[in-house]
Short mmCIF file of N, CA and C in Angstrom, two decimals:
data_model
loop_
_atom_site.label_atom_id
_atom_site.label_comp_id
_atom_site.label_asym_id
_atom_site.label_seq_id
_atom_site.Cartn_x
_atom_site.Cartn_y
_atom_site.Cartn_z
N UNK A 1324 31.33 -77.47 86.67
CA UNK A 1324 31.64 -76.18 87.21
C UNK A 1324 31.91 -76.35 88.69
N UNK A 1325 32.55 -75.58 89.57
CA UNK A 1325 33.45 -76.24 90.56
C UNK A 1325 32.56 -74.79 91.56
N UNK A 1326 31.93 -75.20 92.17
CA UNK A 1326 31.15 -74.55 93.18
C UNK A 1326 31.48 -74.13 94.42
N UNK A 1327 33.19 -75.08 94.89
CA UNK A 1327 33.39 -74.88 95.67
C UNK A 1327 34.43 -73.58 95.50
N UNK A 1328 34.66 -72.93 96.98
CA UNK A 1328 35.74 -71.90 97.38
C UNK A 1328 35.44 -70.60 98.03
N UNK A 1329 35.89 -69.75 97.59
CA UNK A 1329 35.38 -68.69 98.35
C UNK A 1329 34.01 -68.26 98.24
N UNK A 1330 33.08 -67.19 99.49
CA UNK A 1330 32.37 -66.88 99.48
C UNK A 1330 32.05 -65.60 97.66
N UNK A 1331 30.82 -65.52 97.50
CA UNK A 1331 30.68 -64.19 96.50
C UNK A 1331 31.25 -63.20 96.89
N UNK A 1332 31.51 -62.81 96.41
CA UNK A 1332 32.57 -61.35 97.08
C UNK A 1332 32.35 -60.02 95.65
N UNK A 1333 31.81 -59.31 95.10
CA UNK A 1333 32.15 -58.56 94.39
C UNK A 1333 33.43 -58.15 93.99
N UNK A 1334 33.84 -57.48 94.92
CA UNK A 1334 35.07 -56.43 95.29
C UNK A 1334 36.48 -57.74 95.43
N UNK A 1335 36.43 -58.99 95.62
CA UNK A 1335 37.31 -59.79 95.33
C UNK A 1335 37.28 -60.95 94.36
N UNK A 1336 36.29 -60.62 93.13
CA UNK A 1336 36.49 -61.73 92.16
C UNK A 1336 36.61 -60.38 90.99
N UNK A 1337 36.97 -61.05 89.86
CA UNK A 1337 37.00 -60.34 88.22
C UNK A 1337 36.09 -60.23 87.65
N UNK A 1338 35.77 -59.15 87.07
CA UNK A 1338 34.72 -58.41 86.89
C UNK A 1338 33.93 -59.37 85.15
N UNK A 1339 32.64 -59.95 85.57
CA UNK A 1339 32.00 -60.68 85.01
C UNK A 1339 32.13 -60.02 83.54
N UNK A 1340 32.26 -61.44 82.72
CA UNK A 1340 32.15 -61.43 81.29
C UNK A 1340 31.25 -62.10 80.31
N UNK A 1341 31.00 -62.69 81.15
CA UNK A 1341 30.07 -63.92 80.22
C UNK A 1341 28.61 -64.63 81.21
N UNK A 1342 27.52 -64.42 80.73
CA UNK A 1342 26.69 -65.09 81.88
C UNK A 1342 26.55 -66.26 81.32
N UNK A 1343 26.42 -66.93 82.61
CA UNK A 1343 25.73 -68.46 82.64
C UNK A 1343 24.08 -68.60 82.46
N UNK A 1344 23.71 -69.61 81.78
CA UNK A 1344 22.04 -69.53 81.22
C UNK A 1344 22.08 -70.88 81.67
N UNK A 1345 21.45 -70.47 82.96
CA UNK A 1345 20.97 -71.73 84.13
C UNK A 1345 19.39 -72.24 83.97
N UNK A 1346 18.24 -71.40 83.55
CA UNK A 1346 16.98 -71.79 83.19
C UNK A 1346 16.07 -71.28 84.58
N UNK A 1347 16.69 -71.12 85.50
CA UNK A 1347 15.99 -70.44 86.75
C UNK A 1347 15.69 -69.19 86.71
N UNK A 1348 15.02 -68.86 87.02
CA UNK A 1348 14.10 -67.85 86.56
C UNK A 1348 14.84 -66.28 87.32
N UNK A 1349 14.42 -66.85 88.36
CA UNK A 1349 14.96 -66.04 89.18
C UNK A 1349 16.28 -65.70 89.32
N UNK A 1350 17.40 -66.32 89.19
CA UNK A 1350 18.96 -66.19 89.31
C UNK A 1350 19.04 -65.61 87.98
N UNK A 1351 18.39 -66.33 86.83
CA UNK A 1351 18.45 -65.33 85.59
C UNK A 1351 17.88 -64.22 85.59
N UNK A 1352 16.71 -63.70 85.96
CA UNK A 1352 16.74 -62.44 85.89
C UNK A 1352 17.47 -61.33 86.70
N UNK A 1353 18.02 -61.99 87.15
CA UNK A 1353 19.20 -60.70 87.74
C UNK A 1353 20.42 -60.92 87.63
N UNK A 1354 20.50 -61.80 86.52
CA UNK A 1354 21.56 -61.82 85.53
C UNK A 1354 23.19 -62.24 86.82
N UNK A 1355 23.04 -63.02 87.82
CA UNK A 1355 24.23 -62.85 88.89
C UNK A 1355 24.99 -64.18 88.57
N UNK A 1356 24.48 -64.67 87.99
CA UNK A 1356 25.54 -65.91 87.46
C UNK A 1356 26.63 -65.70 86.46
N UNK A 1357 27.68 -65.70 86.73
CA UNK A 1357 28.42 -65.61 85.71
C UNK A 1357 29.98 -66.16 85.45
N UNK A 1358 30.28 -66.62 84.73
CA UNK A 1358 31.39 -67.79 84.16
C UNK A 1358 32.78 -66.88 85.16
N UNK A 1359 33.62 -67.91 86.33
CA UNK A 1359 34.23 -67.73 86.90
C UNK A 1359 34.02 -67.51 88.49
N UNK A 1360 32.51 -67.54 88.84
CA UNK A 1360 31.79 -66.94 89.88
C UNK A 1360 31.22 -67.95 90.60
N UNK A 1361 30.90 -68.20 92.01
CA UNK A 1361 30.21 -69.51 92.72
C UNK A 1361 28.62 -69.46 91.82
N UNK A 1362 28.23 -70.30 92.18
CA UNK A 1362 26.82 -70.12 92.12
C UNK A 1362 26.40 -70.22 93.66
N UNK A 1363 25.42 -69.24 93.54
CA UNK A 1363 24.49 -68.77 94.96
C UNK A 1363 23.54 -70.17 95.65
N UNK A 1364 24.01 -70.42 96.26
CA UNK A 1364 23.15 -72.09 96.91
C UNK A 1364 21.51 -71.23 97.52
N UNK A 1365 20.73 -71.03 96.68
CA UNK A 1365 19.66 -70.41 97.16
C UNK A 1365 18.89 -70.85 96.17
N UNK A 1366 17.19 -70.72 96.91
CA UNK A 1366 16.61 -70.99 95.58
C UNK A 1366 14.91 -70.55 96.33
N UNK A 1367 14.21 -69.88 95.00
CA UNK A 1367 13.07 -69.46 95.23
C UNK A 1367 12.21 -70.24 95.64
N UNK A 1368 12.07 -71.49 95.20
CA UNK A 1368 11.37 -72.65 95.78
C UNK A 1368 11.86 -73.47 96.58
N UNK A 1369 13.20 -73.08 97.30
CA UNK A 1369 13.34 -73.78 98.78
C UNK A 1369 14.23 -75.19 98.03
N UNK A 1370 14.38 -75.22 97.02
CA UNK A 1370 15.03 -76.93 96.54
C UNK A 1370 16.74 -76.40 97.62
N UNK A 1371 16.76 -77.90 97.79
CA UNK A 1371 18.41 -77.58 98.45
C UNK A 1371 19.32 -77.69 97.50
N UNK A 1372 21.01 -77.25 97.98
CA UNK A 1372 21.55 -76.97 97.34
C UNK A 1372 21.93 -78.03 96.05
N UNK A 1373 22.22 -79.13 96.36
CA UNK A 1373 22.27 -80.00 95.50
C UNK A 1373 21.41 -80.35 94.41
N UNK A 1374 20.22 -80.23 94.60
CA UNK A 1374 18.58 -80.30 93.89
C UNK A 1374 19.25 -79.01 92.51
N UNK A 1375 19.37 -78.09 93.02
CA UNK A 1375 19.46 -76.76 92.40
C UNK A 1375 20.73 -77.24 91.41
N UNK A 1376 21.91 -77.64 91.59
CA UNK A 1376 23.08 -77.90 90.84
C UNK A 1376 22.82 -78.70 89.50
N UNK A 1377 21.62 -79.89 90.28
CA UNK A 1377 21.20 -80.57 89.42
C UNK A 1377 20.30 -80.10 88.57
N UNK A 1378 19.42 -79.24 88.82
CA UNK A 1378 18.75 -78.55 88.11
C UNK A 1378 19.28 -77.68 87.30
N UNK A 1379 20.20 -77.15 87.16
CA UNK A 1379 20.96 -76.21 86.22
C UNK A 1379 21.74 -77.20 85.26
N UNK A 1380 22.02 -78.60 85.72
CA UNK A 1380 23.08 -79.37 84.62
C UNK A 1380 22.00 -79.49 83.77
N UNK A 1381 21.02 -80.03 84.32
CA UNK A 1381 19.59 -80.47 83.24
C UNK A 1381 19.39 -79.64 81.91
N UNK A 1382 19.51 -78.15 82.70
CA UNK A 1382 18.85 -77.17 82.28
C UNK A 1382 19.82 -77.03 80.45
N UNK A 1383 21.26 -76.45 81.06
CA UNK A 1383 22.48 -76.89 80.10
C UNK A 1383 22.11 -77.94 79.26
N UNK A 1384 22.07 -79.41 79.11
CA UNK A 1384 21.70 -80.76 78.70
C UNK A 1384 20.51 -80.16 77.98
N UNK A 1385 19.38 -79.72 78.04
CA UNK A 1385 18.10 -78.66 76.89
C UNK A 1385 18.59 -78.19 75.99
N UNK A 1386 19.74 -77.33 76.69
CA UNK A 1386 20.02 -76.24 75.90
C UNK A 1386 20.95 -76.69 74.34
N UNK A 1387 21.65 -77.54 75.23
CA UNK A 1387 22.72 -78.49 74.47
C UNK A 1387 22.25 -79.21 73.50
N UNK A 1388 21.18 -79.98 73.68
CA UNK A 1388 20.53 -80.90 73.01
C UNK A 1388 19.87 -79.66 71.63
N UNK A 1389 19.10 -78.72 72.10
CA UNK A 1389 18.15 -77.83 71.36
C UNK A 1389 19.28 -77.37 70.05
N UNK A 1390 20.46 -76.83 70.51
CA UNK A 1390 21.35 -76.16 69.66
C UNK A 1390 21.75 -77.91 68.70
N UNK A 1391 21.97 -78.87 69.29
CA UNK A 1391 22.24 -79.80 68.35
C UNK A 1391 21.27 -79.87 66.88
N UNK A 1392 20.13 -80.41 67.60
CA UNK A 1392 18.70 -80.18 66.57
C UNK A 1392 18.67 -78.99 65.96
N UNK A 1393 19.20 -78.26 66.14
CA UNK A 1393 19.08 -76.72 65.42
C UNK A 1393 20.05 -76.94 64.35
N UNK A 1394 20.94 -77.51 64.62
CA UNK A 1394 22.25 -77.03 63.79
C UNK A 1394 22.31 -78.81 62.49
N UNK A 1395 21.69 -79.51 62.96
CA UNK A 1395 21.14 -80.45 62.32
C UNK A 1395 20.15 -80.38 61.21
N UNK A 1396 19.23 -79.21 61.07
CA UNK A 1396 18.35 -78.66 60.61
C UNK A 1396 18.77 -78.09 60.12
N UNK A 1397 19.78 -77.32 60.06
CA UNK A 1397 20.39 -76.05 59.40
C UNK A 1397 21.35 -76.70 58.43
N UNK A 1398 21.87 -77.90 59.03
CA UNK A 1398 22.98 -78.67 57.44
C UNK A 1398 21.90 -79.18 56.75
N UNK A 1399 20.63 -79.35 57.08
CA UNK A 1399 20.36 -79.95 55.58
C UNK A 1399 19.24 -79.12 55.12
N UNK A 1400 19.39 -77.61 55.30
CA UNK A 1400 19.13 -76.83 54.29
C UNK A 1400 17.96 -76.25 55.00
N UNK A 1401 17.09 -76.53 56.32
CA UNK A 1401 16.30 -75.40 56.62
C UNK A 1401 16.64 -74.29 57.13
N UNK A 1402 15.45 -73.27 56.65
CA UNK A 1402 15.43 -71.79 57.45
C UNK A 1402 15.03 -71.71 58.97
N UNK A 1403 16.02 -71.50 59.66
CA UNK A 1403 15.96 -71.02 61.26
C UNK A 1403 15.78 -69.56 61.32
N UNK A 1404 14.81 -69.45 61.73
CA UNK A 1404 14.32 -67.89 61.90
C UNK A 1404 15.74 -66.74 62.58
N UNK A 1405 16.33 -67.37 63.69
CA UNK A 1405 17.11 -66.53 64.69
C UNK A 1405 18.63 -66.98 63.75
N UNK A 1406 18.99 -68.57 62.91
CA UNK A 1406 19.87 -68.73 62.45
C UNK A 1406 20.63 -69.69 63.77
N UNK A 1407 19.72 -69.63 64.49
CA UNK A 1407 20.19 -71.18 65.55
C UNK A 1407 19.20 -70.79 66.80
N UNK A 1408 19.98 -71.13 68.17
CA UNK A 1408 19.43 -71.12 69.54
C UNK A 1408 20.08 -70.56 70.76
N UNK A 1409 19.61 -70.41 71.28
CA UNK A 1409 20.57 -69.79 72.18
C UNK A 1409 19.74 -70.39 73.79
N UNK A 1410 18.44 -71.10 73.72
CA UNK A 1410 17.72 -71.56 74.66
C UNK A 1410 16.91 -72.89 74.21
N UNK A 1411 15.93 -73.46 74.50
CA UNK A 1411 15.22 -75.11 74.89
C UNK A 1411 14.90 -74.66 73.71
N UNK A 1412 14.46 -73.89 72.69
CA UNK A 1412 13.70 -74.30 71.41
C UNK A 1412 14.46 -73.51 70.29
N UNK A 1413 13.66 -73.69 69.14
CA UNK A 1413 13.95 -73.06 67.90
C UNK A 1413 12.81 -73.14 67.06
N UNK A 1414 12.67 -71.96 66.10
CA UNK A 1414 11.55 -72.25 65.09
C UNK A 1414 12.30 -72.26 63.48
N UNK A 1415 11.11 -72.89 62.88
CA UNK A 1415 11.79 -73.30 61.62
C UNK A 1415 10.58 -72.50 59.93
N UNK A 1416 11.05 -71.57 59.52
CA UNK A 1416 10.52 -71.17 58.44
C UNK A 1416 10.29 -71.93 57.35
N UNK A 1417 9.33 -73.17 57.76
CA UNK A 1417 8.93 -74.29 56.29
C UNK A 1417 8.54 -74.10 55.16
N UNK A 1418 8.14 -72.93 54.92
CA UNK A 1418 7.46 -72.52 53.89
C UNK A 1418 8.72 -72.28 52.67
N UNK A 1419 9.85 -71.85 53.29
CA UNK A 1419 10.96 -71.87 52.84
C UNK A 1419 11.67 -73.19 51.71
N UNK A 1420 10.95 -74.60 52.85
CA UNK A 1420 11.54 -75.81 52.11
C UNK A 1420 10.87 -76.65 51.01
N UNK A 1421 9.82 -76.43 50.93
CA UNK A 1421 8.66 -76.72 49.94
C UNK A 1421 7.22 -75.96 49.57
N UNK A 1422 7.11 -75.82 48.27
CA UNK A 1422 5.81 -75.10 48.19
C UNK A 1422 4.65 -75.55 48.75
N UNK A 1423 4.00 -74.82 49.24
CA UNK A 1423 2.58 -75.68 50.36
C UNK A 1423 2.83 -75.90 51.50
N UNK A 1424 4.24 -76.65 51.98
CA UNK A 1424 3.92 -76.42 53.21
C UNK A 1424 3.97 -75.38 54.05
N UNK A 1425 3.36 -75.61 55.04
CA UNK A 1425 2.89 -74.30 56.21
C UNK A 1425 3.00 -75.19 57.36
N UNK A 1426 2.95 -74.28 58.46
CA UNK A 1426 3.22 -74.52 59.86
C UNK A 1426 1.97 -75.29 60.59
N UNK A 1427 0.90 -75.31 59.56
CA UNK A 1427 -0.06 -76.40 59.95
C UNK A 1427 -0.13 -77.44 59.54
N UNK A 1428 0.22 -77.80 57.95
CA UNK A 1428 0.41 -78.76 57.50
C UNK A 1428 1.51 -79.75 58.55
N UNK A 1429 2.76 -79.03 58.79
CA UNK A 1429 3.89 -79.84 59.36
C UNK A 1429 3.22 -80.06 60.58
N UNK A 1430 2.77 -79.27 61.41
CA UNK A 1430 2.51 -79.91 63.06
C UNK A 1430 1.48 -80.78 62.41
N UNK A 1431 -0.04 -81.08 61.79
CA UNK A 1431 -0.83 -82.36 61.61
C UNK A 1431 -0.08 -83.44 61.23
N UNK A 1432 1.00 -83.11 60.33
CA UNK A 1432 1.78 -84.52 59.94
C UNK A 1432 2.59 -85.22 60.91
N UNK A 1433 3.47 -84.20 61.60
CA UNK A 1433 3.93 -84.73 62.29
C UNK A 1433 3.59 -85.19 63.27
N UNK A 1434 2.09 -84.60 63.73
CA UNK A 1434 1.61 -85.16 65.17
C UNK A 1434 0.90 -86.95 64.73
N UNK A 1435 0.65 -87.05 63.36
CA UNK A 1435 0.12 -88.42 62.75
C UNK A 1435 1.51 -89.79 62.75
N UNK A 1436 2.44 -88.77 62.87
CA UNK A 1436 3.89 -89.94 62.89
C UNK A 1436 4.51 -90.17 64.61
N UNK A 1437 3.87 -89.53 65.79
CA UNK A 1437 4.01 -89.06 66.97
C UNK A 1437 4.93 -88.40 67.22
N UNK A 1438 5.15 -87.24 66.41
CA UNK A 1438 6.18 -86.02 66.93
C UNK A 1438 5.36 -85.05 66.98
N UNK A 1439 5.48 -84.59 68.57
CA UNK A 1439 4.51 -83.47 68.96
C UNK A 1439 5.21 -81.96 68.52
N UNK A 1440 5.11 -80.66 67.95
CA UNK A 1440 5.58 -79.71 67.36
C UNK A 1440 4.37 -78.58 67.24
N UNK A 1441 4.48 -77.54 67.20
CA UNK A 1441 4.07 -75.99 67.43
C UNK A 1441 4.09 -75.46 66.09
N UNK A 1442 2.94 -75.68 65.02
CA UNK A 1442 3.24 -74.36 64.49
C UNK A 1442 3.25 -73.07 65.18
N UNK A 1443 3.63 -71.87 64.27
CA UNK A 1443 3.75 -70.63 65.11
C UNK A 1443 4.41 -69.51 64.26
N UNK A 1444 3.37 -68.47 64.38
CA UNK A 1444 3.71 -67.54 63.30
C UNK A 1444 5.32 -66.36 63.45
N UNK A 1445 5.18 -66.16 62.50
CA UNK A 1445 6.71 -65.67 62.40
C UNK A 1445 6.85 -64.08 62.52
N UNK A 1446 7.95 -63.61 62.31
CA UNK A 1446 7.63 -62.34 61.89
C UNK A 1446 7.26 -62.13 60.76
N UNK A 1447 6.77 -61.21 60.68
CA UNK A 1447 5.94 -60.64 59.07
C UNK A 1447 5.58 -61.30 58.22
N UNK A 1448 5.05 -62.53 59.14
CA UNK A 1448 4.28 -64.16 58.36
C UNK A 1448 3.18 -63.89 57.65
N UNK A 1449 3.45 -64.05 56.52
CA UNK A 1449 2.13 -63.94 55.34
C UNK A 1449 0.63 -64.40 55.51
N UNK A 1450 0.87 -65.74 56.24
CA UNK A 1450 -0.16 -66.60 56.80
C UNK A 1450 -0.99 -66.37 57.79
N UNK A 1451 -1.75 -66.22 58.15
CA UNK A 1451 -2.71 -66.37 59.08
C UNK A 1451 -2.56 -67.11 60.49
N UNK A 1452 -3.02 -66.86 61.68
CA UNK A 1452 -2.12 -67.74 62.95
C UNK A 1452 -3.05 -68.92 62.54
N UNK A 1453 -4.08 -69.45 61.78
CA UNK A 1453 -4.48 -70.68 61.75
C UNK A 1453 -3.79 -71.37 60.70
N UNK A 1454 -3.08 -70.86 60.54
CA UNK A 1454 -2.00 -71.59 58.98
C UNK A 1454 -0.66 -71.73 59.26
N UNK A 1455 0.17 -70.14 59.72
CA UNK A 1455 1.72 -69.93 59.82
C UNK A 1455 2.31 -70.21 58.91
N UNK A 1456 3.60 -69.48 58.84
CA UNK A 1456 4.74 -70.29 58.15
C UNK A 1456 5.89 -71.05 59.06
N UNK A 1457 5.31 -71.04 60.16
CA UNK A 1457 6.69 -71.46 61.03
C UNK A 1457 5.67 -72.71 62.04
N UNK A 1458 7.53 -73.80 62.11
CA UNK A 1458 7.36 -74.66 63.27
C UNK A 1458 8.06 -74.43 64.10
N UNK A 1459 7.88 -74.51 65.85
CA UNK A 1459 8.70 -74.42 66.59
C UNK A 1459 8.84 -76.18 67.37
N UNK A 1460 10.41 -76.08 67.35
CA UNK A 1460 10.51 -77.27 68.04
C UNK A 1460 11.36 -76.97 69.15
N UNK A 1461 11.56 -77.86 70.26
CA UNK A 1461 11.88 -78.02 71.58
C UNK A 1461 12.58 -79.24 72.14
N UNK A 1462 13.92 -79.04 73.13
CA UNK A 1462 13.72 -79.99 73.28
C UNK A 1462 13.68 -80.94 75.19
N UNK A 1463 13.40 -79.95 75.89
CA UNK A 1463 12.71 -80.29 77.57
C UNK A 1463 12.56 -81.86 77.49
N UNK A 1464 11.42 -82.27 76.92
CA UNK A 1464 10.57 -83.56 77.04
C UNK A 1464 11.68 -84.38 76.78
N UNK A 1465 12.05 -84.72 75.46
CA UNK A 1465 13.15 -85.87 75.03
C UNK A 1465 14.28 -85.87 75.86
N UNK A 1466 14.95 -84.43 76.24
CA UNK A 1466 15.87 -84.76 77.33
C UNK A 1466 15.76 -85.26 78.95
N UNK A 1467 14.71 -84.70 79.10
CA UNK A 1467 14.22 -85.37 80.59
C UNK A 1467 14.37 -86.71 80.45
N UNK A 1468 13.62 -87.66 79.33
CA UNK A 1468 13.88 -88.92 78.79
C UNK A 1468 14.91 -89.38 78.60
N UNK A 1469 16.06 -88.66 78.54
CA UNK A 1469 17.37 -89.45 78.34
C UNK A 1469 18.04 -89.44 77.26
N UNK A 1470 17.61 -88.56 76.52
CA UNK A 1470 18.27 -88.45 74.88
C UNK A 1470 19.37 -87.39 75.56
N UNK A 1471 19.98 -87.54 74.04
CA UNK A 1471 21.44 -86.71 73.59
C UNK A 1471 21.33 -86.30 72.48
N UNK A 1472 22.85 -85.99 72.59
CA UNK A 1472 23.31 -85.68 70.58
C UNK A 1472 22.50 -86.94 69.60
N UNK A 1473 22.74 -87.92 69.81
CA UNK A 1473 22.65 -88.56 68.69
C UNK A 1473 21.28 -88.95 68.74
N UNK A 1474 20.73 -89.16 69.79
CA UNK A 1474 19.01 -89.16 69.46
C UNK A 1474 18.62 -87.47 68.34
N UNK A 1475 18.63 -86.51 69.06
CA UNK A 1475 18.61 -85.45 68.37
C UNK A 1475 19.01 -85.55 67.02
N UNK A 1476 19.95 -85.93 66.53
CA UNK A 1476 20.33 -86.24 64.77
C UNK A 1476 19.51 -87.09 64.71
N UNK A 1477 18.77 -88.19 65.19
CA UNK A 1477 17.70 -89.44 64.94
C UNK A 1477 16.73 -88.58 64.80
N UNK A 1478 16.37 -87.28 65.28
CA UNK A 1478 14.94 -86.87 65.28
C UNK A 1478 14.52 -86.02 63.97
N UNK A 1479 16.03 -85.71 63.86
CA UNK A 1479 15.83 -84.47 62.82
C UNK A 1479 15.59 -85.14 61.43
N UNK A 1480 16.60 -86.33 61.26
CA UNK A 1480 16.12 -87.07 60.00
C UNK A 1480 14.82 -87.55 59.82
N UNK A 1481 14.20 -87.88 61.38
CA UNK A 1481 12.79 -88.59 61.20
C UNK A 1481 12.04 -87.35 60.65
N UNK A 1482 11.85 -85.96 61.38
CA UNK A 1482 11.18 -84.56 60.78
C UNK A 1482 11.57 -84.61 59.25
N UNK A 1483 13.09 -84.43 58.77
CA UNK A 1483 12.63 -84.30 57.54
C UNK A 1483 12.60 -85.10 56.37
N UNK A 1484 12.47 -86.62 57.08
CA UNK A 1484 11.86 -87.27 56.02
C UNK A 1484 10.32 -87.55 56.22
N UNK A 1485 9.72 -86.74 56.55
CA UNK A 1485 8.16 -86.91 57.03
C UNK A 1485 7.94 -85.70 55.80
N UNK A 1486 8.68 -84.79 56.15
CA UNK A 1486 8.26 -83.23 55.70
C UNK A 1486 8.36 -83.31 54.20
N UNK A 1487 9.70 -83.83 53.42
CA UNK A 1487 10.00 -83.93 52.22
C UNK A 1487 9.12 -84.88 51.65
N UNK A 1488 8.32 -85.90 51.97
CA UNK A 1488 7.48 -87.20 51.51
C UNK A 1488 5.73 -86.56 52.07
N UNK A 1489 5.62 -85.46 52.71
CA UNK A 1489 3.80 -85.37 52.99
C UNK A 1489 3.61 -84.95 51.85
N UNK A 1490 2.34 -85.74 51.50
CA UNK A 1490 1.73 -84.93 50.23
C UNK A 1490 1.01 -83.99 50.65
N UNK A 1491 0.93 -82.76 49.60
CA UNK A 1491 0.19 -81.48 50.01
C UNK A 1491 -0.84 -81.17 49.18
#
């Protein structure tokens, strides 16, 4: 995205259509980012401007990565609560993919193979919050690390060949 050129100007740019989902808290909640527009070299915690640029590619690269794993999950047949992502995570309705499992079963298993994961109850989840029917996964950590697309397809096969093989 090309940062450079004119100052913000309201009254001399085209009237916003699409926002940008930068992960900053602050620039997002007042929604001023938006596709065609500088970004504001400011920042609540004082990072300089460059720090901040970089911090928003990162942020994108989460987001990017999260929707991969989502949509990886979704070709081979699980229930996504929202039907994808639109931010760093997603949850997954397991109860959906085999009888027995629950959102506790999958986070103990998976935390025994070292994939760290959230059960987490759903809407109008049958289960109990010490049981759930839902996992939420994320993906912050692995991308800070250096993954991509294709780690992300590596992860999703490792989840569901853990999930399809736990005995219950």
């Amino acid at each position: 995205m090309d940062v450079n050129g004119l100052p913000i100007n309201p009254t001399a740019r085209e009237y916003p259509k699409k926002f940008i989902q930068t992960g900053i808290s602050a620039i997002d909640g007042m929604n001023t980012l938006v596709r065609g527009q500088k970004l504001p070299i400011f920042s609540g915690t004082g990072l300089p401007h460059n720090r901040i640029v970089a911090q928003i590619t990162r942020q994108a690269k989460i987001v990017e990565n999260a929707r991969t794993l989502a949509g990886e999950f979704q070709s081979l047949g699980y229930d996504l609560v929202s039907g994808g992502t639109d931010n760093h995570l997603f949850m997954i309705n397991v109860t959906h993919m085999r009888q027995g499992l629950t959102g506790v079963v999958t986070q103990k298993c998976l935390e025994d193979c070292g994939i760290i994961v959230n059960m987490n109850r759903l809407p109008y989840d049958p289960h109990n919050a010490r049981v759930t029917s839902g996992t939420r996964l994320g993906t912050p950590i692995v991308t800070r690390n250096g993954m991509g697309a294709t780690e992300m397809e590596t992860i999703c096969r490792w989840i569901d060949s853990v999930l399809r093989r736990v005995e219950i």
